[in-house]
CSV table of C-alpha atoms in Angstrom, one decimal:
chain,number,residue,atom,x,y,z
A,1,MET,CA,-4.9,11.3,33.8
A,2,THR,CA,-8.1,10.3,35.5
A,3,ASN,CA,-8.3,6.7,36.5
A,4,ALA,CA,-11.5,4.7,36.0
A,5,ASP,CA,-13.2,3.1,38.9
A,6,ALA,CA,-15.9,0.4,39.2
A,7,THR,CA,-18.6,3.0,38.4
A,8,THR,CA,-17.2,4.1,35.1
A,9,PRO,CA,-19.5,3.0,32.3
A,10,LYS,CA,-18.2,1.0,29.5
A,11,PRO,CA,-17.6,3.3,26.5
A,12,PRO,CA,-19.9,3.0,23.5
A,13,ARG,CA,-18.7,0.8,20.6
A,14,PHE,CA,-18.5,2.4,17.1
A,15,ALA,CA,-19.6,-0.1,14.5
A,16,ILE,CA,-17.5,1.7,11.9
A,17,VAL,CA,-14.4,1.0,13.9
A,18,ASP,CA,-15.2,-2.8,14.0
A,19,ILE,CA,-15.9,-2.7,10.3
A,20,ALA,CA,-12.6,-0.9,9.5
A,21,ARG,CA,-10.7,-3.4,11.7
A,22,GLY,CA,-12.5,-6.2,9.9
A,23,VAL,CA,-11.5,-4.9,6.5
A,24,ALA,CA,-7.9,-4.7,7.7
A,25,ILE,CA,-7.8,-8.2,9.1
A,26,VAL,CA,-9.4,-9.6,5.8
A,27,GLY,CA,-6.7,-7.7,3.8
A,28,MET,CA,-4.0,-9.2,6.1
A,29,VAL,CA,-5.3,-12.7,5.5
A,30,VAL,CA,-5.3,-12.1,1.8
A,31,TYR,CA,-1.7,-10.8,1.9
A,32,HIS,CA,-0.5,-13.7,4.0
A,33,PHE,CA,-2.3,-16.2,1.7
A,34,PHE,CA,-0.4,-14.9,-1.3
A,35,TRP,CA,2.8,-14.6,0.7
A,36,ASP,CA,2.5,-18.3,1.5
A,37,LEU,CA,1.8,-19.1,-2.1
A,38,SER,CA,4.9,-17.2,-3.1
A,39,TYR,CA,7.0,-18.8,-0.5
A,40,LEU,CA,5.9,-22.2,-1.6
A,41,ARG,CA,6.4,-21.3,-5.3
A,42,PHE,CA,2.7,-21.6,-6.3
A,43,PHE,CA,2.6,-17.9,-7.1
A,44,PRO,CA,5.1,-16.4,-9.6
A,45,VAL,CA,5.5,-13.0,-7.8
A,46,ASP,CA,7.8,-12.6,-4.8
A,47,VAL,CA,5.3,-11.0,-2.4
A,48,GLY,CA,8.0,-10.1,0.1
A,49,TYR,CA,9.9,-7.8,-2.4
A,50,ASP,CA,7.4,-6.9,-5.1
A,51,PRO,CA,6.7,-3.1,-4.7
A,52,GLY,CA,3.0,-3.4,-5.1
A,53,TRP,CA,2.7,-6.1,-2.5
A,54,VAL,CA,5.1,-4.3,-0.2
A,55,ALA,CA,2.9,-1.2,-0.4
A,56,PHE,CA,-0.2,-3.3,0.3
A,57,ALA,CA,1.4,-4.8,3.4
A,58,ARG,CA,2.6,-1.3,4.6
A,59,THR,CA,-0.9,0.0,4.1
A,60,LEU,CA,-2.4,-2.8,6.2
A,61,LEU,CA,0.1,-2.3,8.9
A,62,ALA,CA,-0.6,1.5,9.0
A,63,SER,CA,-4.3,0.7,9.2
A,64,PHE,CA,-3.9,-1.6,12.2
A,65,LEU,CA,-1.7,0.8,14.1
A,66,LEU,CA,-4.0,3.8,13.3
A,67,LEU,CA,-6.9,1.7,14.8
A,68,VAL,CA,-4.8,0.9,17.9
A,69,GLY,CA,-4.7,4.7,18.5
A,70,VAL,CA,-8.5,4.9,17.8
A,71,GLY,CA,-9.3,2.1,20.1
A,72,LEU,CA,-7.2,3.5,23.0
A,73,VAL,CA,-9.0,6.9,22.8
A,74,LEU,CA,-12.5,5.3,22.5
A,75,GLY,CA,-11.8,2.9,25.4
A,76,HIS,CA,-9.7,5.0,27.8
A,77,GLY,CA,-9.8,8.6,26.6
A,78,ARG,CA,-12.0,9.9,29.5
A,79,ALA,CA,-10.5,7.6,32.1
A,80,ILE,CA,-8.2,4.6,31.9
A,81,ARG,CA,-10.1,1.4,32.5
A,82,TRP,CA,-7.1,-0.4,34.0
A,83,ARG,CA,-8.7,-3.8,34.3
A,84,ALA,CA,-9.8,-3.9,30.7
A,85,PHE,CA,-6.5,-2.4,29.6
A,86,TRP,CA,-4.3,-4.9,31.3
A,87,LYS,CA,-6.6,-7.8,30.2
A,88,ARG,CA,-6.2,-6.7,26.6
A,89,PHE,CA,-2.5,-6.1,27.0
A,90,ALA,CA,-1.9,-9.6,28.4
A,91,MET,CA,-3.8,-11.1,25.5
A,92,VAL,CA,-1.7,-9.2,22.9
A,93,ALA,CA,1.6,-9.9,24.8
A,94,THR,CA,0.8,-13.6,25.1
A,95,GLY,CA,0.0,-13.8,21.4
A,96,ALA,CA,3.3,-12.0,20.6
A,97,LEU,CA,5.2,-14.5,22.7
A,98,ALA,CA,3.5,-17.4,21.0
A,99,ILE,CA,4.4,-16.1,17.6
A,100,THR,CA,8.0,-15.6,18.6
A,101,VAL,CA,8.2,-19.2,19.9
A,102,ALA,CA,6.4,-20.7,16.9
A,103,THR,CA,8.5,-18.8,14.3
A,104,PHE,CA,11.7,-19.6,16.1
A,105,PHE,CA,11.2,-23.3,15.5
A,106,ALA,CA,9.7,-22.8,12.0
A,107,PHE,CA,12.1,-20.1,10.7
A,108,PRO,CA,15.1,-20.0,13.1
A,109,ASP,CA,17.0,-17.6,10.9
A,110,SER,CA,14.2,-15.1,10.4
A,111,PHE,CA,11.9,-15.6,13.4
A,112,VAL,CA,9.6,-12.8,14.6
A,113,TYR,CA,11.1,-11.2,17.6
A,114,PHE,CA,9.4,-7.8,17.3
A,115,GLY,CA,6.4,-8.1,15.0
A,116,VAL,CA,3.0,-6.3,14.9
A,117,LEU,CA,1.7,-7.8,18.1
A,118,HIS,CA,4.9,-7.0,20.0
A,119,ALA,CA,4.6,-3.5,18.7
A,120,ILE,CA,0.9,-3.1,19.6
A,121,ALA,CA,1.6,-4.2,23.2
A,122,LEU,CA,4.4,-1.7,23.6
A,123,PHE,CA,2.8,1.1,21.7
A,124,SER,CA,-0.4,0.7,23.8
A,125,LEU,CA,1.6,1.5,26.9
A,126,MET,CA,3.5,4.3,25.2
A,127,ALA,CA,0.4,6.0,24.0
A,128,LEU,CA,-1.4,6.2,27.3
A,129,PRO,CA,0.0,9.7,28.3
A,130,PHE,CA,-1.1,11.1,24.9
A,131,LEU,CA,-4.8,10.3,25.4
A,132,ARG,CA,-5.2,13.5,27.4
A,133,ALA,CA,-2.0,15.4,26.5
A,134,PRO,CA,-2.3,18.7,24.6
A,135,LEU,CA,-3.0,18.1,20.9
A,136,TRP,CA,0.0,20.1,19.9
A,137,LEU,CA,2.2,17.7,21.8
A,138,VAL,CA,0.6,14.7,20.1
A,139,VAL,CA,1.3,16.3,16.7
A,140,ALA,CA,4.9,17.2,17.6
A,141,VAL,CA,5.8,13.7,18.9
A,142,ALA,CA,4.0,11.9,16.0
A,143,ALA,CA,6.0,14.1,13.6
A,144,ILE,CA,9.3,13.2,15.3
A,145,PHE,CA,8.7,9.5,15.3
A,146,ILE,CA,7.6,9.5,11.7
A,147,GLY,CA,10.1,12.0,10.3
A,148,LEU,CA,13.3,11.1,12.2
A,149,PRO,CA,14.0,7.8,10.3
A,150,LEU,CA,13.8,9.7,7.1
A,151,VAL,CA,16.9,11.7,8.0
A,152,TYR,CA,18.9,9.5,10.4
A,153,SER,CA,20.1,5.9,10.2
A,154,ASP,CA,23.1,4.0,11.7
A,155,PRO,CA,24.5,0.5,11.0
A,156,MET,CA,24.3,-0.2,14.8
A,157,PHE,CA,20.5,-0.7,14.3
A,158,ASP,CA,21.1,-3.4,11.7
A,159,HIS,CA,21.7,-5.8,14.7
A,160,LYS,CA,18.7,-7.6,16.1
A,161,VAL,CA,19.3,-6.3,19.6
A,162,TRP,CA,18.7,-2.7,18.5
A,163,SER,CA,16.7,-3.2,15.3
A,164,TRP,CA,13.3,-3.0,17.1
A,165,ILE,CA,14.0,0.7,17.7
A,166,GLY,CA,14.4,1.5,13.9
A,167,PHE,CA,17.1,3.6,12.2
A,168,TRP,CA,18.6,0.6,10.5
A,169,VAL,CA,20.6,0.7,7.2
A,170,VAL,CA,19.9,-2.9,6.3
A,171,PRO,CA,17.2,-4.6,8.5
A,172,PRO,CA,18.1,-8.0,9.9
A,173,PRO,CA,16.1,-11.0,8.5
A,174,ALA,CA,12.7,-11.3,10.1
A,175,ASN,CA,9.4,-12.4,8.8
A,176,ASP,CA,7.8,-9.5,10.6
A,177,LEU,CA,9.5,-6.4,12.1
A,178,VAL,CA,7.7,-3.3,13.2
A,179,PRO,CA,10.1,-0.9,14.8
A,180,VAL,CA,9.2,1.9,17.2
A,181,PHE,CA,10.4,4.5,14.7
A,182,PRO,CA,8.4,5.4,12.6
A,183,TRP,CA,5.4,3.2,13.5
A,184,PHE,CA,4.6,4.6,17.0
A,185,GLY,CA,4.0,7.9,15.2
A,186,VAL,CA,1.2,6.2,13.2
A,187,VAL,CA,-0.5,5.1,16.5
A,188,LEU,CA,-0.3,8.8,17.7
A,189,LEU,CA,-2.0,9.8,14.4
A,190,GLY,CA,-4.9,7.5,15.3
A,191,VAL,CA,-5.0,9.1,18.8
A,192,LEU,CA,-5.0,12.6,17.3
A,193,ALA,CA,-7.6,11.9,14.6
A,194,THR,CA,-10.0,10.2,17.1
A,195,ARG,CA,-9.7,13.0,19.7
A,196,LEU,CA,-10.4,15.6,17.0
A,197,ILE,CA,-13.4,13.6,15.7
A,198,LEU,CA,-14.9,13.2,19.2
A,199,ALA,CA,-14.7,16.9,19.7
A,200,SER,CA,-16.7,17.6,16.6
A,201,SER,CA,-20.1,16.9,15.3
A,202,LEU,CA,-18.7,14.1,13.0
A,203,ALA,CA,-18.7,11.8,16.0
A,204,GLU,CA,-22.5,11.8,16.2
A,205,ARG,CA,-22.8,10.9,12.5
A,206,LEU,CA,-20.3,8.1,12.7
A,207,ALA,CA,-22.1,6.7,15.7
A,208,THR,CA,-25.2,6.2,13.6
A,209,ILE,CA,-23.5,3.9,11.2
A,210,THR,CA,-24.5,0.3,11.9
A,211,ALA,CA,-23.4,-3.0,10.5
A,212,ARG,CA,-26.3,-3.8,8.2
A,213,GLY,CA,-26.3,-6.6,5.8
A,214,PRO,CA,-24.3,-9.8,5.8
A,215,ILE,CA,-21.1,-8.3,4.5
A,216,LEU,CA,-20.9,-5.5,7.0
A,217,ARG,CA,-22.0,-7.7,9.8
A,218,SER,CA,-19.3,-10.2,8.9
A,219,LEU,CA,-16.6,-7.5,8.7
A,220,ALA,CA,-17.7,-6.1,12.1
A,221,LEU,CA,-17.6,-9.6,13.6
A,222,ALA,CA,-14.1,-10.2,12.1
A,223,GLY,CA,-13.0,-6.8,13.6
A,224,ARG,CA,-14.2,-7.8,17.1
A,225,TRP,CA,-12.2,-11.1,16.8
A,226,SER,CA,-9.2,-9.7,15.0
A,227,LEU,CA,-6.7,-10.9,17.5
A,228,VAL,CA,-7.9,-14.4,17.4
A,229,ILE,CA,-8.0,-14.4,13.6
A,230,TYR,CA,-4.4,-13.0,13.5
A,231,LEU,CA,-3.1,-15.8,15.7
A,232,VAL,CA,-4.8,-18.7,13.9
A,233,HIS,CA,-4.9,-17.8,10.3
A,234,GLN,CA,-1.3,-18.5,9.4
A,235,PRO,CA,-1.1,-21.9,11.0
A,236,LEU,CA,-4.4,-22.8,9.2
A,237,LEU,CA,-3.2,-21.5,5.8
A,238,LEU,CA,0.2,-23.2,6.1
A,239,GLY,CA,-1.4,-26.3,7.5
A,240,VAL,CA,-3.4,-26.6,4.2
A,241,LEU,CA,-0.9,-25.3,1.7
A,242,TYR,CA,2.4,-26.8,2.9
A,243,PRO,CA,1.3,-30.5,2.5
A,244,PHE,CA,0.1,-29.6,-1.0
A,245,ALA,CA,3.5,-28.1,-1.7
A,246,LEU,CA,5.3,-31.3,-0.5
A,247,TRP,CA,2.9,-33.5,-2.5
A,248,LEU,CA,2.8,-31.5,-5.8
A,249,GLN,CA,6.4,-30.3,-5.9
A,250,PRO,CA,8.6,-32.1,-3.5
A,251,GLU,CA,11.6,-31.8,-5.8
A,252,ILE,CA,11.3,-28.0,-5.8
A,253,ALA,CA,11.2,-27.9,-2.0
A,254,SER,CA,14.2,-30.2,-1.8
A,255,ARG,CA,16.1,-28.3,-4.4
A,256,ASN,CA,15.5,-25.0,-2.8
A,257,GLY,CA,16.6,-26.3,0.6
A,258,GLU,CA,19.8,-27.8,-0.8
A,259,PHE,CA,20.6,-24.5,-2.6
A,260,LEU,CA,20.1,-22.4,0.5
A,261,GLY,CA,22.0,-24.7,2.8
A,262,SER,CA,25.0,-24.9,0.5
A,263,CYS,CA,25.0,-21.1,-0.2
A,264,GLN,CA,24.7,-20.2,3.5
A,265,GLN,CA,27.5,-22.5,4.5
A,266,THR,CA,29.8,-21.1,1.8
A,267,CYS,CA,28.8,-17.6,2.7
A,268,THR,CA,29.4,-17.9,6.5
A,269,GLU,CA,32.7,-19.8,5.9
A,270,GLY,CA,33.8,-16.7,3.9
A,271,GLY,CA,33.4,-14.6,7.0
A,272,THR,CA,30.0,-12.9,6.3
A,273,PRO,CA,27.7,-12.7,9.3
A,274,ALA,CA,25.0,-15.5,9.3
A,275,ASN,CA,22.1,-13.1,9.3
A,276,LEU,CA,23.4,-11.3,6.2
A,277,CYS,CA,24.0,-14.7,4.6
A,278,VAL,CA,20.4,-15.6,5.0
A,279,THR,CA,19.3,-12.5,3.1
A,280,TYR,CA,22.0,-12.9,0.5
A,281,CYS,CA,21.2,-16.5,-0.3
A,282,GLN,CA,17.5,-16.0,-0.4
A,283,CYS,CA,18.1,-13.2,-2.9
A,284,GLY,CA,20.3,-15.6,-4.9
A,285,LEU,CA,17.7,-18.3,-4.9
A,286,GLU,CA,15.1,-15.9,-6.2
A,287,GLY,CA,17.5,-14.9,-9.0
A,288,VAL,CA,18.2,-18.5,-10.0
A,289,GLN,CA,14.5,-19.2,-10.1
A,290,GLU,CA,13.5,-16.1,-12.0
A,291,ASN,CA,16.2,-16.7,-14.6
A,292,ASP,CA,15.8,-20.5,-14.7
A,293,LEU,CA,19.5,-21.1,-14.0
A,294,TRP,CA,19.1,-24.5,-12.3
A,295,ASN,CA,20.8,-26.4,-15.1
A,296,ALA,CA,23.8,-24.1,-14.9
A,297,ILE,CA,24.0,-24.5,-11.1
A,298,TYR,CA,23.8,-28.2,-11.2
A,299,THR,CA,25.9,-29.1,-14.3
A,300,GLY,CA,28.5,-26.3,-14.1
A,301,ARG,CA,28.1,-25.7,-17.8
A,302,VAL,CA,27.4,-22.0,-17.9
A,303,SER,CA,26.8,-20.0,-21.1
A,304,ALA,CA,28.0,-16.4,-21.5
A,305,ASP,CA,24.4,-15.2,-21.1
A,306,GLU,CA,23.9,-17.3,-18.0
A,307,GLN,CA,27.1,-16.1,-16.5
A,308,ALA,CA,26.1,-12.5,-17.1
A,309,LYS,CA,22.8,-13.2,-15.3
A,310,LEU,CA,24.6,-14.9,-12.4
A,311,ASP,CA,27.1,-12.0,-12.1
A,312,ALA,CA,24.2,-9.4,-12.2
A,313,GLN,CA,22.3,-11.3,-9.5
A,314,ASN,CA,25.5,-11.5,-7.3
A,315,ARG,CA,25.9,-7.8,-7.5
A,316,LEU,CA,22.3,-7.2,-6.7
A,317,CYS,CA,22.4,-9.5,-3.7
A,318,SER,CA,25.7,-8.1,-2.5
A,319,ALA,CA,24.3,-4.6,-2.6
A,320,LEU,CA,21.3,-5.7,-0.6
A,321,ILE,CA,23.3,-6.7,2.4
A,322,TYR,CA,26.3,-4.3,1.9
A,323,PRO,CA,25.0,-1.2,0.2
A,324,GLU,CA,28.4,0.5,0.2
A,325,ALA,CA,30.6,-2.5,-0.5
A,326,PRO,CA,30.4,-5.8,-2.4
A,327,LEU,CA,30.1,-9.2,-0.7
A,328,PRO,CA,33.6,-10.8,-0.4
A,329,GLU,CA,34.0,-13.7,-2.8
């Protein structure tokens, strides 16, 4: 691949790409806002498990990773501008490290060790050879990365040390986990689509699109500052919402914490790995809340109907962490 030198002009910026990135970042802020509301029990839907919200989150992630491939081709397709590339890489990698450190202290049992920024940093490096590779090779490799997890999995990849690769049966607890398989394949789709568009007359038409009007200008601006927005939006959201949660429903926060602590202690003492206990107990907490079983939990007076609900939830949570065997009691 040709290397850029000091005389290589900066590639033109497509406003439509900034606008698309802005739409994605706004969608992500909306998703995290409702995730926070759900986590703090202001929103009745479990955003982390609800199929509609999960599909929304996956769509946003796919959009971001597609745009990573788009940006790489637009910025480095003719010749890699190494100084710009490493500057951007350092910013993303530093942001990923900051998120890991922050979430380790905030959520030690489910901290982010390979989230979207970690993935973007690695995928940007991995995608460089495909910016000028034959298109058939880009298609083939993208198909392998996307398709292989559909036909292969192994419990070895359930452990954190290997989970970033993919192929897990039950993923370890993490607030954000973006494995290489299948998601690098989505970046390659962005590379492929952009190379095809640039080789066609569609590129000229897309280049004429401008950010006119306050909405499009705002979206384009958000797209250009998407990394900064990604890094600061969650601390800002939680900084506002969490004090309200403690003020408006301190008894709920305390009750949830006591339940999770007791459940996880009992679970780990029974020989179940701690990471699986986190998932199991969070599932159990959601069942208690959804079925309003707090009185049964605290008093020990359980009706036949409540016992049936507790048993059903136990089976559901056991299957979540051990799909082929129940959790030992």
